[in-house]
Coordinates of C-alpha atoms and ligand atoms in Angstrom, one line a residue:
M255 CA -9.5 33.9 10.7
H256 CA -10.8 35.8 8.3
F257 CA -14.1 35.8 5.7
C258 CA -13.3 34.4 2.3
T259 CA -16.4 33.9 0.1
V260 CA -20.1 35.2 0.3
E261 CA -22.6 33.3 -1.4
M262 CA -26.2 34.5 -1.8
V263 CA -29.1 31.5 -1.6
K264 CA -32.2 31.8 -2.2
Q265 CA -34.7 29.9 -0.1
N266 CA -38.2 29.7 0.3
G267 CA -38.3 33.5 -1.4
K268 CA -35.9 34.8 1.0
W269 CA -32.6 35.6 0.0
Y270 CA -29.6 34.4 2.5
A271 CA -26.0 35.1 2.7
H272 CA -23.6 32.0 3.5
F273 CA -20.3 33.2 4.5
T274 CA -17.2 30.9 4.3
L275 CA -15.0 31.5 7.4
K276 CA -11.0 30.2 6.7
K277 CA -8.6 30.1 8.7
E278 CA -5.1 30.3 7.3
I279 CA -2.9 28.0 9.3
K280 CA 1.4 28.9 8.2
F281 CA 3.0 25.3 7.9
D282 CA 7.1 25.6 7.6
E283 CA 8.7 24.5 4.5
P284 CA 8.6 20.5 4.6
E285 CA 12.0 18.4 5.3
T286 CA 9.9 14.9 5.1
V287 CA 7.3 13.7 2.8
I288 CA 4.9 11.0 4.3
G289 CA 3.4 9.1 1.4
V290 CA 0.5 7.1 2.6
D291 CA -1.7 4.6 0.9
S292 CA -5.0 3.3 1.3
G293 CA -6.1 -0.2 0.6
E294 CA -8.7 -2.8 1.3
W295 CA -5.6 -5.4 2.6
N296 CA -3.9 -2.8 4.7
V297 CA -6.0 0.3 5.3
A298 CA -3.4 2.4 5.4
T299 CA 0.6 2.1 4.7
A300 CA 3.0 4.5 5.1
V301 CA 6.5 5.7 4.4
A302 CA 8.8 8.2 5.0
I303 CA 11.3 10.0 2.6
S304 CA 13.5 13.2 4.0
K305 CA 14.7 15.5 1.3
Q306 CA 18.3 14.9 2.4
N307 CA 18.7 11.4 1.4
Q308 CA 15.7 10.6 -0.5
K309 CA 15.4 7.0 0.5
P310 CA 12.3 5.7 1.6
M311 CA 12.4 4.8 5.3
K312 CA 10.6 3.2 8.0
G313 CA 7.5 1.6 6.1
K314 CA 4.5 0.8 8.2
F315 CA 1.1 -1.2 7.5
W316 CA -2.4 -0.8 9.4
S317 CA -4.5 -3.7 8.8
G318 CA -7.7 -4.1 7.5
A319 CA -8.7 -6.8 8.8
K320 CA -10.6 -5.6 11.8
I321 CA -12.5 -3.4 9.4
R322 CA -13.0 -6.4 7.6
E323 CA -14.0 -8.3 10.5
I324 CA -17.0 -6.1 11.3
R325 CA -18.4 -5.4 8.1
G326 CA -18.4 -9.5 7.6
K327 CA -20.2 -9.4 10.7
Y328 CA -22.6 -7.2 10.2
A329 CA -23.1 -8.3 6.9
H330 CA -24.5 -11.6 8.2
I331 CA -26.5 -10.0 10.5
R332 CA -28.4 -7.8 7.7
R333 CA -29.1 -10.9 5.8
N334 CA -30.6 -12.4 8.7
L335 CA -32.9 -9.5 9.5
Q336 CA -33.7 -9.2 5.8
R337 CA -34.9 -12.9 5.9
K338 CA -37.2 -12.1 9.1
K339 CA -38.3 -9.2 7.7
R340 CA -37.1 -6.7 10.0
L341 CA -36.4 -3.9 8.4
D342 CA -36.4 -1.6 11.0
L343 CA -34.0 -3.1 13.1
V344 CA -31.7 -3.6 9.5
K345 CA -31.3 0.5 10.0
R346 CA -30.5 0.6 13.3
F347 CA -27.5 -2.2 12.7
G348 CA -26.6 -0.1 9.7
H349 CA -25.9 3.1 12.0
K350 CA -24.1 0.7 14.8
E351 CA -21.6 -0.2 12.3
E352 CA -21.0 3.1 11.1
R353 CA -20.0 3.9 14.5
I354 CA -17.8 0.9 15.0
V355 CA -15.8 1.3 11.8
N356 CA -15.3 4.9 12.4
Q357 CA -14.1 4.5 15.9
Q358 CA -11.1 2.2 14.1
L359 CA -10.7 5.1 11.5
H360 CA -10.0 7.4 13.8
T361 CA -7.5 5.4 15.8
V362 CA -5.6 4.8 12.5
A363 CA -5.4 8.4 11.6
K364 CA -4.4 9.5 15.3
E365 CA -1.7 6.8 14.5
I366 CA -0.6 8.1 11.0
V367 CA 0.1 11.5 12.7
A368 CA 1.8 10.1 15.3
Y369 CA 4.0 8.5 13.0
A370 CA 4.5 11.5 10.6
K371 CA 5.5 13.6 13.9
Q372 CA 8.6 11.6 14.3
F373 CA 10.0 12.9 11.6
E374 CA 12.0 16.5 10.7
K375 CA 9.1 18.9 8.9
P376 CA 6.8 16.1 7.4
I377 CA 4.1 16.6 5.1
I378 CA 1.5 14.1 4.7
V379 CA 1.0 13.1 1.2
M380 CA -2.5 10.6 0.1
E381 CA -4.1 9.9 -3.4
K382 CA -6.8 12.3 -4.4
L383 CA -10.2 10.0 -4.1
D384 CA -11.9 11.3 -6.9
G385 CA -11.7 8.6 -9.7
I386 CA -12.0 5.0 -9.1
R387 CA -9.1 3.2 -8.1
D388 CA -7.2 1.7 -10.8
S389 CA -6.7 -1.7 -9.0
M390 CA -10.4 -2.1 -8.8
N391 CA -12.0 -4.9 -10.9
S392 CA -15.5 -5.2 -11.8
S393 CA -16.0 -8.1 -9.0
A394 CA -15.0 -5.5 -6.8
K395 CA -17.4 -3.4 -7.7
L396 CA -20.3 -4.1 -4.8
N397 CA -17.9 -3.1 -2.7
R398 CA -16.7 -0.4 -3.6
R399 CA -18.8 2.3 -2.3
L400 CA -18.3 1.2 1.3
H401 CA -14.7 1.5 0.8
A402 CA -14.5 4.1 -0.8
W403 CA -16.7 5.6 2.2
S404 CA -13.9 4.6 4.8
F405 CA -11.1 5.7 2.3
R406 CA -12.7 9.4 2.3
K407 CA -13.5 9.1 5.9
L408 CA -10.0 8.1 7.2
Q409 CA -8.5 11.2 5.0
M410 CA -10.6 13.7 6.4
Y411 CA -9.3 12.4 10.3
V412 CA -6.0 12.3 9.0
K413 CA -6.2 15.9 7.8
Y414 CA -8.1 17.5 10.5
K415 CA -5.7 15.8 13.5
A416 CA -2.5 16.4 11.1
N417 CA -3.6 20.5 10.8
L418 CA -4.5 20.6 14.6
E419 CA -0.1 19.6 15.2
G420 CA 0.6 21.9 12.3
I421 CA 1.6 19.2 9.6
P422 CA 0.1 19.9 6.2
V423 CA -1.8 17.7 4.0
V424 CA -1.7 17.2 0.6
Y425 CA -3.2 15.2 -2.3
V426 CA -1.9 13.9 -5.6
N427 CA -3.3 12.4 -8.7
P428 CA -3.4 8.4 -8.1
K429 CA -2.9 7.2 -11.8
N430 CA -1.1 4.5 -11.5
T431 CA 0.3 4.4 -8.2
S432 CA -0.2 0.5 -7.3
K433 CA 0.9 -0.3 -11.1
R434 CA 4.4 1.8 -11.3
C435 CA 7.4 0.4 -10.2
H436 CA 9.0 2.3 -7.8
R437 CA 12.2 1.5 -8.9
C438 CA 12.2 2.1 -13.1
G439 CA 9.2 3.9 -13.4
H440 CA 7.5 0.9 -15.9
V441 CA 3.5 0.8 -15.5
A442 CA 2.6 -3.6 -14.9
Q443 CA -0.1 -5.1 -13.5
A444 CA 0.4 -6.0 -9.7
N445 CA -0.8 -9.1 -8.8
G446 CA -1.9 -10.7 -5.1
R447 CA 0.4 -8.9 -2.5
E448 CA 3.2 -8.6 -4.2
F449 CA 4.4 -6.0 -6.8
R450 CA 6.5 -7.8 -9.3
C451 CA 8.4 -5.6 -12.6
P452 CA 8.8 -7.1 -15.5
K453 CA 11.5 -4.7 -16.5
C454 CA 14.0 -4.3 -13.7
G455 CA 13.0 -7.6 -11.8
L456 CA 11.9 -5.3 -8.4
V457 CA 9.7 -7.6 -6.0
Y458 CA 8.3 -5.2 -3.2
N459 CA 5.0 -5.2 -1.0
R460 CA 2.4 -4.3 -3.2
D461 CA 1.1 -1.3 -0.9
L462 CA 4.2 -0.4 0.2
N463 CA 5.5 0.2 -3.4
A464 CA 2.2 2.4 -3.6
A465 CA 3.1 4.4 -1.0
I466 CA 6.5 5.0 -2.2
N467 CA 5.2 6.4 -5.5
I468 CA 2.7 8.6 -3.8
A469 CA 5.5 10.2 -2.1
H470 CA 7.9 10.4 -5.3
T471 CA 4.6 12.0 -7.1
L472 CA 4.7 15.1 -4.3
M473 CA 8.7 15.1 -4.6
R474 CA 8.4 15.6 -8.3
G475 CA 6.2 18.6 -7.7
M476 CA 8.2 20.3 -5.3
G477 CA 11.3 19.9 -7.3
W478 CA 13.2 17.8 -5.0
G479 CA 15.4 17.2 -7.9
S480 CA 15.3 14.5 -10.8
R481 CA 15.3 11.2 -8.8
E482 CA 18.1 8.5 -9.9
P483 CA 16.2 4.9 -9.7
P484 CA 18.3 3.3 -7.1
E485 CA 20.2 0.2 -8.2
L486 CA 19.2 -2.0 -5.6
P487 CA 15.3 -2.5 -4.4
N488 CA 14.6 -0.1 -1.5
E489 CA 15.0 -1.8 1.9
V490 CA 12.7 -0.3 3.8
L491 CA 12.6 -1.1 7.5
V492 CA 9.2 -2.4 8.5
K493 CA 7.8 -1.8 11.9
N494 CA 4.4 -3.0 12.8
Ligands
LIG35 ZN1 10.8 -1.4 -12.2

């Protein structure tokens, strides 16, 4: 533990020094990349790719159904309270909804870290979330803020829990993550739950394709060789 930065801030005519403490954690050289995609249908989708054979293995999905159900239930309650002009209660129910969603996100984060732990020297990679997701259309605008909020929370929990286990977490540029074919690199529009590549004919689970793309971005960044596209679609064993 050591001091990292000192920032001087003036408040009400007085100067304050803000010290930032930084704890250094040493990580081993990673052997397995864990690509994690977060979305609305599946709140998270993970896939593991080892340095040795570079083939995606053991995909896992965490359904977003529970969170959608909670959101739907509370949206209904809120509408009723607004109709009855009980705005005092709207806020209270909002806090309750937030708590319940948080609990769900904590559980998912815990399971993602447990998933990562079963592999040799894992490193978790997720999308950088500053930008707007490329898969979002204008009709999704209303929900965007809520989802962005959930994704950020989930990422925060994953990072915290993973670091406690000595697992590093990094972020990569999300550009075309859900639009790129993980087999041939062609960029196409994904429709529905499936990704269909018009160039090489790949038909693949949309979220799993995105998770593999996220992993590939980091693999390229770490210089894990130039990846030759496989001749056949990657058969990923999916465990639920
Ligand atoms: Zn393709």
